[in-house]
mmCIF file of C-alpha atoms in Angstrom:
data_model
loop_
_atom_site.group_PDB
_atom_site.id
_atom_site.type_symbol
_atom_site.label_atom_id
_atom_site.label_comp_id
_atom_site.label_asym_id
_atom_site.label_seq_id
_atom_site.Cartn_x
_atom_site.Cartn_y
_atom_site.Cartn_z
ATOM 1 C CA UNK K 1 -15.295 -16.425 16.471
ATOM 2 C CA UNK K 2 -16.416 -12.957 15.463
ATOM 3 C CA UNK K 3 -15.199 -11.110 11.933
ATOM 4 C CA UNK K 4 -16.039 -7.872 11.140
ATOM 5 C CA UNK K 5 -17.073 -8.596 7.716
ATOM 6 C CA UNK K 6 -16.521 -6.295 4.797
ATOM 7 C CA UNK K 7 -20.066 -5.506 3.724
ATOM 8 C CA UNK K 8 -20.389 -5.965 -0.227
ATOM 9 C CA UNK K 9 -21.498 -3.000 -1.850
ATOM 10 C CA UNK K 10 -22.240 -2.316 -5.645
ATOM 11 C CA UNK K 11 -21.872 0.784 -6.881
ATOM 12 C CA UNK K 12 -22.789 2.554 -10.449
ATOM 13 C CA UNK K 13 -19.987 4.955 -11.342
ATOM 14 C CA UNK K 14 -16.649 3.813 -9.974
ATOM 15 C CA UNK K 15 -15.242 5.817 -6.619
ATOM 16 C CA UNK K 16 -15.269 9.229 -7.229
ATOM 17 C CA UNK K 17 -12.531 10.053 -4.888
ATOM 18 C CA UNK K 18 -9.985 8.365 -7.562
ATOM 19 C CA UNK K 19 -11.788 8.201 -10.412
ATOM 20 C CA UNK K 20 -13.016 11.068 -12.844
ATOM 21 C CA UNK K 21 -15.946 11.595 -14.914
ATOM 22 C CA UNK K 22 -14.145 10.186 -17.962
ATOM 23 C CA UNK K 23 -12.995 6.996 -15.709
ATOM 24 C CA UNK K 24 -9.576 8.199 -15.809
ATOM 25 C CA UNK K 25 -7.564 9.267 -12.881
ATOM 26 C CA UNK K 26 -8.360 12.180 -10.952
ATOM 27 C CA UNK K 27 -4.769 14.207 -12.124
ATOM 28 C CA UNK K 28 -3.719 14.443 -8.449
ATOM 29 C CA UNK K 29 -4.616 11.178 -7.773
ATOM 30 C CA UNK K 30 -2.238 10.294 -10.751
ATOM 31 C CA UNK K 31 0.142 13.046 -9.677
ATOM 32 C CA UNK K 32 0.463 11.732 -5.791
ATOM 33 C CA UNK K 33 0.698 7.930 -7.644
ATOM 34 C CA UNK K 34 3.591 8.775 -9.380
ATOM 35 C CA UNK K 35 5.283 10.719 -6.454
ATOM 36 C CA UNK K 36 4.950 7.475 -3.934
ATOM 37 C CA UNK K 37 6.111 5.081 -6.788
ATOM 38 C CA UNK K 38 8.753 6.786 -7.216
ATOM 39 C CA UNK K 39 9.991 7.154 -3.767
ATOM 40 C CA UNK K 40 9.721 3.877 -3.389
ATOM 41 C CA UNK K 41 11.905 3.073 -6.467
ATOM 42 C CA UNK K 42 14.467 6.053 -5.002
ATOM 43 C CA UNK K 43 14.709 3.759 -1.820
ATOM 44 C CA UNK K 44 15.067 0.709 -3.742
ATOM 45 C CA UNK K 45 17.518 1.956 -5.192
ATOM 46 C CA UNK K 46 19.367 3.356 -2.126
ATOM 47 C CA UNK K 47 19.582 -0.148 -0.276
ATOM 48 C CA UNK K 48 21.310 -1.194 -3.548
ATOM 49 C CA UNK K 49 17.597 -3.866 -4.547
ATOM 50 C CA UNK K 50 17.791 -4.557 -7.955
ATOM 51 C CA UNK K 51 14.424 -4.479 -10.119
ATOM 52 C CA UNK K 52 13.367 -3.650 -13.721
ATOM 53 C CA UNK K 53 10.248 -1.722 -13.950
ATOM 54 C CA UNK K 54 7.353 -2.021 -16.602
ATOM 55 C CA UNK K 55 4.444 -0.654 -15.976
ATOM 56 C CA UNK K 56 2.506 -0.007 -12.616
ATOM 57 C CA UNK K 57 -1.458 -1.335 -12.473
ATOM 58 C CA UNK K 58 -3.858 -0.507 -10.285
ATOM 59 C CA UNK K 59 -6.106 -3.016 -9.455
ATOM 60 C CA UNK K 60 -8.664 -4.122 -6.772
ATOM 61 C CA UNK K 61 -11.699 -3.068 -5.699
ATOM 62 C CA UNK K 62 -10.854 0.644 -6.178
ATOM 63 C CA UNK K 63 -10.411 -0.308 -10.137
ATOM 64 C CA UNK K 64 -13.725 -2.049 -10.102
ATOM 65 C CA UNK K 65 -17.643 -1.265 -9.127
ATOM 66 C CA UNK K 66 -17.387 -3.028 -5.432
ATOM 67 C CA UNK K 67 -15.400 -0.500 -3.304
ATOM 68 C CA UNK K 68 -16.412 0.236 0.411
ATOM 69 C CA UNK K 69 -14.612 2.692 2.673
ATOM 70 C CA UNK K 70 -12.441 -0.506 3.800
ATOM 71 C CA UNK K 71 -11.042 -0.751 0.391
ATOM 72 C CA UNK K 72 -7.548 -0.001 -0.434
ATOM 73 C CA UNK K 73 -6.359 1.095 -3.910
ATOM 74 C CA UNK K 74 -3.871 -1.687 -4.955
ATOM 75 C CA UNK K 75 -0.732 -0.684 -6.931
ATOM 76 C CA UNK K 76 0.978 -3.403 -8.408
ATOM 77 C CA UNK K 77 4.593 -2.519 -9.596
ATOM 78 C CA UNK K 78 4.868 -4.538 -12.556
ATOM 79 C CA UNK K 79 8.664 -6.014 -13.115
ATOM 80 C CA UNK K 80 10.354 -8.479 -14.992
ATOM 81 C CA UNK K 81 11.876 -10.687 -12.395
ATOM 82 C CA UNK K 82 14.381 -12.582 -14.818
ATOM 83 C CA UNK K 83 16.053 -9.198 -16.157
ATOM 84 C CA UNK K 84 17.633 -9.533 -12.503
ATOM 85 C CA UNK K 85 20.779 -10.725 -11.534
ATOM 86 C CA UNK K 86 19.707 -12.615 -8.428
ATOM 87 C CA UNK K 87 18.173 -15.782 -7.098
ATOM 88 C CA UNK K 88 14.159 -15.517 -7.691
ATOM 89 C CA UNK K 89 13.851 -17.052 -3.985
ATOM 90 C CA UNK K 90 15.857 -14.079 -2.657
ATOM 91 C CA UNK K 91 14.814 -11.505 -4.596
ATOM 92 C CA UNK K 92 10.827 -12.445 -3.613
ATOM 93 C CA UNK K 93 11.859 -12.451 0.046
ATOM 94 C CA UNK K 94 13.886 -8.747 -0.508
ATOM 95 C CA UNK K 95 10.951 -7.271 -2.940
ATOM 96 C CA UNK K 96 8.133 -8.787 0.123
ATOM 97 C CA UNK K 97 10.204 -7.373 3.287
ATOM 98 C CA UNK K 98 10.575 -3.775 1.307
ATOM 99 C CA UNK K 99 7.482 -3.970 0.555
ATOM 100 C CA UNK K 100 5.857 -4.021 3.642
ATOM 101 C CA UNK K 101 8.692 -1.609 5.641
ATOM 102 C CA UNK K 102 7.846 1.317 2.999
ATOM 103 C CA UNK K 103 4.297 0.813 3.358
ATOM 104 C CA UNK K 104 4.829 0.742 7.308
ATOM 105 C CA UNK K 105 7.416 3.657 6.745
ATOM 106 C CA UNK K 106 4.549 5.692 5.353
ATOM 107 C CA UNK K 107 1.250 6.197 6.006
ATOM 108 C CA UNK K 108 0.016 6.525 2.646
ATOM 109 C CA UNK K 109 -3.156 7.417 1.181
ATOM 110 C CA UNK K 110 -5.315 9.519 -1.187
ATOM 111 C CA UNK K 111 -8.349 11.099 -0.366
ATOM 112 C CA UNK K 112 -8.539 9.103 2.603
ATOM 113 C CA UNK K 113 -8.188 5.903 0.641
ATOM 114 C CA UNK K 114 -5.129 3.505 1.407
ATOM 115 C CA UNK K 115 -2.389 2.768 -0.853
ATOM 116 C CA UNK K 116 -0.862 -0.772 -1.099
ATOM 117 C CA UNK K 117 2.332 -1.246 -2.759
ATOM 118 C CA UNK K 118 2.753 -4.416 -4.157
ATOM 119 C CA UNK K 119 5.681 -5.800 -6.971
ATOM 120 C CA UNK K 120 4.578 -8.108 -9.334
ATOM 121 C CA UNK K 121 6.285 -10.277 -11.648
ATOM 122 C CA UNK K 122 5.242 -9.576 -14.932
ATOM 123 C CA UNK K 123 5.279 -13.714 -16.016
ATOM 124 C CA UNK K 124 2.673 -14.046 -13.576
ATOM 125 C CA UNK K 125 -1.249 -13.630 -14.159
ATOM 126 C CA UNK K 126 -3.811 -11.728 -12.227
ATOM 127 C CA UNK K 127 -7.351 -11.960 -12.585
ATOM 128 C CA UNK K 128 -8.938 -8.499 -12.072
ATOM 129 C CA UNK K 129 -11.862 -7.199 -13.097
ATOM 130 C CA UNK K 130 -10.150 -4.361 -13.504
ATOM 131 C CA UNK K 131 -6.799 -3.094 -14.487
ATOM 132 C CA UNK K 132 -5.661 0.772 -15.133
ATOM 133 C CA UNK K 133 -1.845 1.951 -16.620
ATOM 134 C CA UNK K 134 -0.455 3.980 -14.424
ATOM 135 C CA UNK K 135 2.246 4.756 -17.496
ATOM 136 C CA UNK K 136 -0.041 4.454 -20.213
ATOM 137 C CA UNK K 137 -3.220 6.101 -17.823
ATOM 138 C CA UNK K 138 -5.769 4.150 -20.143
ATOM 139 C CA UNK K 139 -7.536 0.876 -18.844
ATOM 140 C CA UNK K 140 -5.908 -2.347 -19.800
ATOM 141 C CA UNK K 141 -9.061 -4.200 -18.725
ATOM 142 C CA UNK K 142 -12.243 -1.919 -18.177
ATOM 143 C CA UNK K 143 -13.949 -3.367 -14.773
ATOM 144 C CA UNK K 144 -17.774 -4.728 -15.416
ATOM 145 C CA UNK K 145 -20.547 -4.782 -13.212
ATOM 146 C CA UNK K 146 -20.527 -8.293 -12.248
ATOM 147 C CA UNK K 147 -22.233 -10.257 -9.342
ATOM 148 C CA UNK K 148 -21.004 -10.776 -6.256
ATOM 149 C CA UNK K 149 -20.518 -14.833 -5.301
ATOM 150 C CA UNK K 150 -20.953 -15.355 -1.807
ATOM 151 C CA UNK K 151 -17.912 -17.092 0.147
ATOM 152 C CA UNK K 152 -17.957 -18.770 3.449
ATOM 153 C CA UNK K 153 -14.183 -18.214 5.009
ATOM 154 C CA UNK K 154 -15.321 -18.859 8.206
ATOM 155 C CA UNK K 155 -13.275 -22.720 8.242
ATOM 156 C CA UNK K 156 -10.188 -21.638 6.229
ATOM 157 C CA UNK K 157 -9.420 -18.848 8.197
ATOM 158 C CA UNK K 158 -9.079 -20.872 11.572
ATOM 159 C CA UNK K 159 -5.451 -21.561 11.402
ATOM 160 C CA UNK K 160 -4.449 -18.235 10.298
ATOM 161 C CA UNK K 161 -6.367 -16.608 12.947
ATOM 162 C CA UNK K 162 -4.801 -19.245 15.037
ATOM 163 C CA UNK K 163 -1.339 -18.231 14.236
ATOM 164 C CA UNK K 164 -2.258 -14.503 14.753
ATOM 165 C CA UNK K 165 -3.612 -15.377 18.381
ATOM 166 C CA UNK K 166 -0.097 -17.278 18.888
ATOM 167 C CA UNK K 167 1.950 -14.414 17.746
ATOM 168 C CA UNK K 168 0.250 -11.882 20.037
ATOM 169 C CA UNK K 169 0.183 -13.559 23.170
ATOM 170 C CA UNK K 170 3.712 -14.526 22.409
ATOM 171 C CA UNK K 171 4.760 -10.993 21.708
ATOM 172 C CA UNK K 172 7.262 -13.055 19.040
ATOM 173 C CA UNK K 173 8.069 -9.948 16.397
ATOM 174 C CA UNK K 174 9.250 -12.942 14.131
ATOM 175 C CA UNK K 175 6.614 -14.775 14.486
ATOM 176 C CA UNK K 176 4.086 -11.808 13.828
ATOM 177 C CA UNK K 177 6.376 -11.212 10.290
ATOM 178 C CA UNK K 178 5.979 -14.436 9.041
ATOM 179 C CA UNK K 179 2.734 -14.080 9.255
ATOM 180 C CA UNK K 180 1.852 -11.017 7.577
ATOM 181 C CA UNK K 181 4.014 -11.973 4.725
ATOM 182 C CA UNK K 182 2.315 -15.027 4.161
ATOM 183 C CA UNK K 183 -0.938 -13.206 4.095
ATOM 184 C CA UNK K 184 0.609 -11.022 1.674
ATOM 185 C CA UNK K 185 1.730 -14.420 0.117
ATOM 186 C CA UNK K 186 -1.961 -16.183 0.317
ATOM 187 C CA UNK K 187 -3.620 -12.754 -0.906
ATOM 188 C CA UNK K 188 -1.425 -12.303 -3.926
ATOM 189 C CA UNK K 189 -1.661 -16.115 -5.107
ATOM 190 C CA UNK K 190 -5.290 -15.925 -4.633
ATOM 191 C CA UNK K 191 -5.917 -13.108 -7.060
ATOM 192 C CA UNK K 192 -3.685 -14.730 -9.703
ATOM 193 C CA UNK K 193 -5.105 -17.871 -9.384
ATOM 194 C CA UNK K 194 -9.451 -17.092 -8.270
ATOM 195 C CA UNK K 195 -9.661 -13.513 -8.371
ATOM 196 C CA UNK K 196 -10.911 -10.314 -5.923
ATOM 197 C CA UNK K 197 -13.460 -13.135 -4.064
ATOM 198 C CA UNK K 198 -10.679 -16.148 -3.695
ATOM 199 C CA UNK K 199 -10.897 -17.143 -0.267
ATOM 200 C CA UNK K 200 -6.813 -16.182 0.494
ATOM 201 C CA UNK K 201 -7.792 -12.564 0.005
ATOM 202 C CA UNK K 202 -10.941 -12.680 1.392
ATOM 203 C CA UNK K 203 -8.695 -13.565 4.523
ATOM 204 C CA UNK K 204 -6.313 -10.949 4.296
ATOM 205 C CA UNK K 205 -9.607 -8.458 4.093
ATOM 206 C CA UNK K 206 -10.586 -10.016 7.196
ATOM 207 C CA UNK K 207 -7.294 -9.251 9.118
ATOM 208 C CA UNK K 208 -7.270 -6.233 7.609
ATOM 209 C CA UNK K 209 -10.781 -4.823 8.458
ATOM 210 C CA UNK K 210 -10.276 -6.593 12.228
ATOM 211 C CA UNK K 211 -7.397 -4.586 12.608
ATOM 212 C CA UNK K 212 -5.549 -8.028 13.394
ATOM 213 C CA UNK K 213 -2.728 -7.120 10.717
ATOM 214 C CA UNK K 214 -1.575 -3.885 11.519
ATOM 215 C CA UNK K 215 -1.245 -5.322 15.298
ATOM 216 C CA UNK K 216 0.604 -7.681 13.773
ATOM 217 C CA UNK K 217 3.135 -4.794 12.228
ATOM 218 C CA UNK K 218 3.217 -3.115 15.215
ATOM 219 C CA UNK K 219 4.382 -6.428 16.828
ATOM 220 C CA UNK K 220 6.715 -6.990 14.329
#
């Protein structure tokens, strides 16, 4: 089995595409931000999907020292889950299925960098090495140079890449769903629980950098 492995790559100064001199947002990097977050709350709104909004973080490689052109820049809305009305189960399943049809919707990105939209319950924790305030546009956590462990995926991400093979030569658009949103699943419990190197988002990378997940939205 072949992966097209993300090659690690260390960098001084953080990407200079997002990132200005003073480490703060590049003001139309901010300004585009702030236009795509909103839309997206607009059309929350519209299809009547109730959340309470506190703060939006941007985390990920592109808020740390270890981007590569693969990288995306993650934007976690942050909102508190039990202001709202609703059954946690459902509203999970609602925020995770908007989630991925407005990033599908729109092909977003900044300077050639990919935007991820992502809700996040504020009760939960993520380890990041770095975390930036979209609101506040200060740092929460400043990213530090750290080294890079090295992780061997190559076992765990059999039955994943099994399901993705079954899905394809299936052609099953429900079956290709369920997978991508348990990747989106197995990526955001890994960063809460072991960080940017936990082996459930070093497997989304991999089906992201194979090109196996956006098949898998086409599919779907």
């Amino acid at each position: 089995m072949e992966y097209l492995e993300e090659k690690v790559e260390m960098h001084d100064t953080l990407n200079p595409s997002i990132w200005a001199k003073d480490n703060h947002l590049r003001p139309e990097v901010k300004d585009k931000l702030e236009e795509i977050v909103n839309e997206f709350l607009i059309e929350l709104e519209e299809n009547e999907i109730p959340i309470h909004i506190l703060d939006v973080h941007l985390v990920g490689s592109n808020a740390s020292y270890n981007y590569t052109d693969k990288s995306d820049l993650d934007v976690h809305i942050i909102a508190n889950l039990e202001d709202v009305t609703c059954d946690p189960y459902v509203l999970n399943l609602l925020y995770g299925y908007f989630k991925s049809y407005f990033n599908d919707k729109y092909d977003i990105s900044i300077h050639d960098v990919d935007v991820e939209l992502y809700i996040e319950d504020v009760n939960t924790s993520l380890i990041s090495n770095g975390i930036y305030s979209l609101f506040d546009d200060e740092w929460v956590k400043f990213p530090e140079k750290i080294e890079v462990p090295d992780v061997d995926i190559s076992k765990d991400i059999i039955p994943y890449k099994n399901m993705y093979d079954s899905a394809m030569n299936s052609k099953d658009g429900m079956e290709a769903i369920m997978l991508v949103n348990d990747l989106y699943l197995l990526r955001r419990n890994s960063l809460s629980t072991d960080g940017e190197y936990g082996i459930g988002n070093l497997i989304f990378k991999e089906f992201r950098n194979n090109g196996w997940l956006d098949k898998l939205k086409d599919l779907s």
